[in-house]
PDB file of C-alpha atoms in Angstrom:
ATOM      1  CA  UNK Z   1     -16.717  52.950 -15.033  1.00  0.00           C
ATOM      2  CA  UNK Z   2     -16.695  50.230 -12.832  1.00  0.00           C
ATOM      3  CA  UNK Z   3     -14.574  46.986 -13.404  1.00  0.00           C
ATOM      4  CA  UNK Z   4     -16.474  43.809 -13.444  1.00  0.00           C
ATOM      5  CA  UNK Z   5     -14.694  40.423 -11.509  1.00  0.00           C
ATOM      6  CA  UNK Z   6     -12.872  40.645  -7.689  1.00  0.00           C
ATOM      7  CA  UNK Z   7     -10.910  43.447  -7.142  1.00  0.00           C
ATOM      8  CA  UNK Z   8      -7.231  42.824  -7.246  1.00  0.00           C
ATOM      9  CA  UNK Z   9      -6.100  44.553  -4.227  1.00  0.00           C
ATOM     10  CA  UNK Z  10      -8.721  42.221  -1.998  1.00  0.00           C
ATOM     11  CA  UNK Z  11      -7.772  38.759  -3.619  1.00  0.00           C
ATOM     12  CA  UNK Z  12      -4.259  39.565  -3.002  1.00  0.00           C
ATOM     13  CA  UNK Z  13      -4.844  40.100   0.680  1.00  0.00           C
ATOM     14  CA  UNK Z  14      -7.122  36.772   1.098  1.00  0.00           C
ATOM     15  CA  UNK Z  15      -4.441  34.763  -0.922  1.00  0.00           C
ATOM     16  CA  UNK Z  16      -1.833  36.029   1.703  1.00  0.00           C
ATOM     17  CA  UNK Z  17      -4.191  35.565   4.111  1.00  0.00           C
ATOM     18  CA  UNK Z  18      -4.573  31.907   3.111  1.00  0.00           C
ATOM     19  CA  UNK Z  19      -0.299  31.719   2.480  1.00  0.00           C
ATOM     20  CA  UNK Z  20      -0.044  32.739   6.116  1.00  0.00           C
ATOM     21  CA  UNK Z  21      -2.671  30.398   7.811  1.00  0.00           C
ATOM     22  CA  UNK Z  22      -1.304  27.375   6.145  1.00  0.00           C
ATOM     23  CA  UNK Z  23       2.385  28.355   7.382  1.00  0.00           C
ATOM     24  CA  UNK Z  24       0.978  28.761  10.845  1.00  0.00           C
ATOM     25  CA  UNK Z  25      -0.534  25.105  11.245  1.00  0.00           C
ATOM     26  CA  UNK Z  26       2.844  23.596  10.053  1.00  0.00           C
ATOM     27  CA  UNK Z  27       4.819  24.992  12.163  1.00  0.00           C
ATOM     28  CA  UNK Z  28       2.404  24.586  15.400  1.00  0.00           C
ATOM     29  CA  UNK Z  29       1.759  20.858  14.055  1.00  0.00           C
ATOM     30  CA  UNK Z  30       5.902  20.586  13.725  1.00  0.00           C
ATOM     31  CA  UNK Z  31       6.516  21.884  17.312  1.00  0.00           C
ATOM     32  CA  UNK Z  32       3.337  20.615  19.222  1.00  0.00           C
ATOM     33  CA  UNK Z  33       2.300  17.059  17.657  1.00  0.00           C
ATOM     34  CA  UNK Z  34       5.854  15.750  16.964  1.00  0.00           C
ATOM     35  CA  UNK Z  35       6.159  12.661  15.055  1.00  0.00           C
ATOM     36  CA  UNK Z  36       7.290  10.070  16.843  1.00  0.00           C
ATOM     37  CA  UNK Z  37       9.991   7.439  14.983  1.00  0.00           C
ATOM     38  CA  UNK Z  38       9.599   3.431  15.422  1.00  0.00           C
ATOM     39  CA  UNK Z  39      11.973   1.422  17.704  1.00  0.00           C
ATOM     40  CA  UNK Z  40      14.065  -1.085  17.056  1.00  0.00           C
ATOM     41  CA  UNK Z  41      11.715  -3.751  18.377  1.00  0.00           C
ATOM     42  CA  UNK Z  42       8.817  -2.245  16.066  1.00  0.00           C
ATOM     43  CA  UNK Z  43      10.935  -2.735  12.680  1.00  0.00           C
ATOM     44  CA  UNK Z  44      11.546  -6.469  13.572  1.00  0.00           C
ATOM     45  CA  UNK Z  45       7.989  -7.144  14.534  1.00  0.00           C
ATOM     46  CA  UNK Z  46       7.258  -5.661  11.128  1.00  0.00           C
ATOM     47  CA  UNK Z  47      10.030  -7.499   9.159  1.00  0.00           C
ATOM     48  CA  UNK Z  48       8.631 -10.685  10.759  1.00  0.00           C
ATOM     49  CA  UNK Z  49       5.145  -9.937   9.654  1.00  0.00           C
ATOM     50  CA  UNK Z  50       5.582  -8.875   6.109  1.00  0.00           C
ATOM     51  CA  UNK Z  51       5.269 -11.846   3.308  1.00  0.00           C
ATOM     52  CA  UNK Z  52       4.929 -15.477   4.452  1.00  0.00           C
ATOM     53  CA  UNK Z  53       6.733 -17.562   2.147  1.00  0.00           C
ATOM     54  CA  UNK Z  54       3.885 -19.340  -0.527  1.00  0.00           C
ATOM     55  CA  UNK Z  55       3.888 -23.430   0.843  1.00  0.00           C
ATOM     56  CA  UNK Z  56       4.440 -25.589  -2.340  1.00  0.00           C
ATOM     57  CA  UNK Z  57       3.137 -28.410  -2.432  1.00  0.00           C
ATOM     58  CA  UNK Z  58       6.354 -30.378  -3.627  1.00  0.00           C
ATOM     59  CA  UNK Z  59       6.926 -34.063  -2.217  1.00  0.00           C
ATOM     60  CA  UNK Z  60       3.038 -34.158  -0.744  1.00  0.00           C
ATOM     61  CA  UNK Z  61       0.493 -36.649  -1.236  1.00  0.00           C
ATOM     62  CA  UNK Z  62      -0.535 -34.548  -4.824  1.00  0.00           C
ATOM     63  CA  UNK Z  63       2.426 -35.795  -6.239  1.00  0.00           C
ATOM     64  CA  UNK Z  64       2.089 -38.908  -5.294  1.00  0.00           C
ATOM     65  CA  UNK Z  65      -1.111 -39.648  -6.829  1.00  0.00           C
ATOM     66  CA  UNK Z  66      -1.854 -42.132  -9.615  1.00  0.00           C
ATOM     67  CA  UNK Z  67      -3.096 -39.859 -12.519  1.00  0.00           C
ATOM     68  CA  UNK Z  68      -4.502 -43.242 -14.074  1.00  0.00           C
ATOM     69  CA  UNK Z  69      -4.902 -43.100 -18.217  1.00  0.00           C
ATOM     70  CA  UNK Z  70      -2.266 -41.094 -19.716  1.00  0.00           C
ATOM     71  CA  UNK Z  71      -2.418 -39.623 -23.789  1.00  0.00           C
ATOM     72  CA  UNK Z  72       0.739 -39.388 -25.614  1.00  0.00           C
ATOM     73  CA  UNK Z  73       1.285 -36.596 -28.111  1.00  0.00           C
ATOM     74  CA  UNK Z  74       4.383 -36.428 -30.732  1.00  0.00           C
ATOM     75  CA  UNK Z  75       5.571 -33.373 -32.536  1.00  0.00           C
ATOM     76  CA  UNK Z  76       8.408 -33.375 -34.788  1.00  0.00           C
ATOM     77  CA  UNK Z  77      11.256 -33.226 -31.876  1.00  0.00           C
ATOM     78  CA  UNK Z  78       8.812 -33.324 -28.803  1.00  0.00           C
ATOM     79  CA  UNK Z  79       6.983 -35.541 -27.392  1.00  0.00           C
ATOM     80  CA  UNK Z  80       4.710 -35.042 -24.310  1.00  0.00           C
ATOM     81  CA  UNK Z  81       2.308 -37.003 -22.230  1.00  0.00           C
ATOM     82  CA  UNK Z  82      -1.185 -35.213 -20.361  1.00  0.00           C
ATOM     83  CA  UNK Z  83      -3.229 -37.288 -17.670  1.00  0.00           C
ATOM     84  CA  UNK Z  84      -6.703 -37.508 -18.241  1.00  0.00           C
ATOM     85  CA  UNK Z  85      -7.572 -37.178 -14.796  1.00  0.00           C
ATOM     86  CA  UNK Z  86      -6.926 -33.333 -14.137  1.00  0.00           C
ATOM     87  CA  UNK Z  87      -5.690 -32.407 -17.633  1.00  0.00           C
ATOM     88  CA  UNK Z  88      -2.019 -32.306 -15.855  1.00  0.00           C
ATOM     89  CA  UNK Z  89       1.100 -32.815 -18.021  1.00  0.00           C
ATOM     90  CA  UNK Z  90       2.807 -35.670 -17.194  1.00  0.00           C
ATOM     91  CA  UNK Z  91       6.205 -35.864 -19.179  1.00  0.00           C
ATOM     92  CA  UNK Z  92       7.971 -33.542 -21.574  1.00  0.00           C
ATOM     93  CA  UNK Z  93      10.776 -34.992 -23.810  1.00  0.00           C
ATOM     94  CA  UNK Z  94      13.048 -32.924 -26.495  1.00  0.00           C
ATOM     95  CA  UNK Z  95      13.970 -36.099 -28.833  1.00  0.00           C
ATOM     96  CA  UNK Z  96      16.656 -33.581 -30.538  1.00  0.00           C
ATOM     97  CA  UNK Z  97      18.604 -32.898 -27.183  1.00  0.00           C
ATOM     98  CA  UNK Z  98      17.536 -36.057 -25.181  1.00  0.00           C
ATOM     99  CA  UNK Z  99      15.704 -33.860 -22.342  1.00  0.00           C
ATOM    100  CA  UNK Z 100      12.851 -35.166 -20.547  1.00  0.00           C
TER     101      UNK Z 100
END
C-alpha cells in the first residue's frame, strides 16, 4: 500500500531545516548588524519636533469683528443670540443661574 500526502519523516527534516535557518540569521544579524541606540542630542531634536502647539486665534482681528445683525432666541431659562453674518453664536445666558 502506499500512503497518499508528504511523508512524515521528510517534512520533519525540512521543518527543522527551516527552525535552524531562521535561528542562524538572528544570531548573525544580532552579532554583525548591531543596532545602534539614539544619543542624547537625537531625543531632544525629536522632542522639539514632535506636536506644534495648535495657534488660536484668541484676541486677533476675528474677534474683533462687527458681526452686524444679531437674532435673539428665548427658551424657558436660556436665552441666546446668533449673528447673521457667519451663523456664529454671539451670547449665551442661563436666566435661572444668572450666567452669560
Amino acid at each position: 500500500m502506499q500512503r497518499e500526502g508528504p511523508d512524515p519523516k521528510r517534512l520533519f527534516i525540512a521543518m527543522a531545516l527551516i527552525a535552524f535557518l531562521i535561528l542562524a540569521f538572528e544570531i548573525i544579524s544580532y552579532y554583525y548588524f548591531p543596532r545602534t541606540k539614539p544619543t542624547t542630542e537625537e531625543k531632544v531634536e525629536k522632542e522639539k519636533k514632535e506636536a506644534p502647539l495648535p495657534k488660536l486665534m484668541l484676541g486677533t482681528r476675528r474677534e474683533k469683528v462687527d458681526l452686524g445683525d444679531k437674532v435673539s432666541f428665548t427658551f424657558g431659562d436660556y436665552e441666546f443670540e446668533v449673528a447673521l453674518r457667519g451663523g456664529r453664536i454671539v451670547k449665551f445666558v442661563d436666566k435661572r443661574f444668572g450666567f452669560d
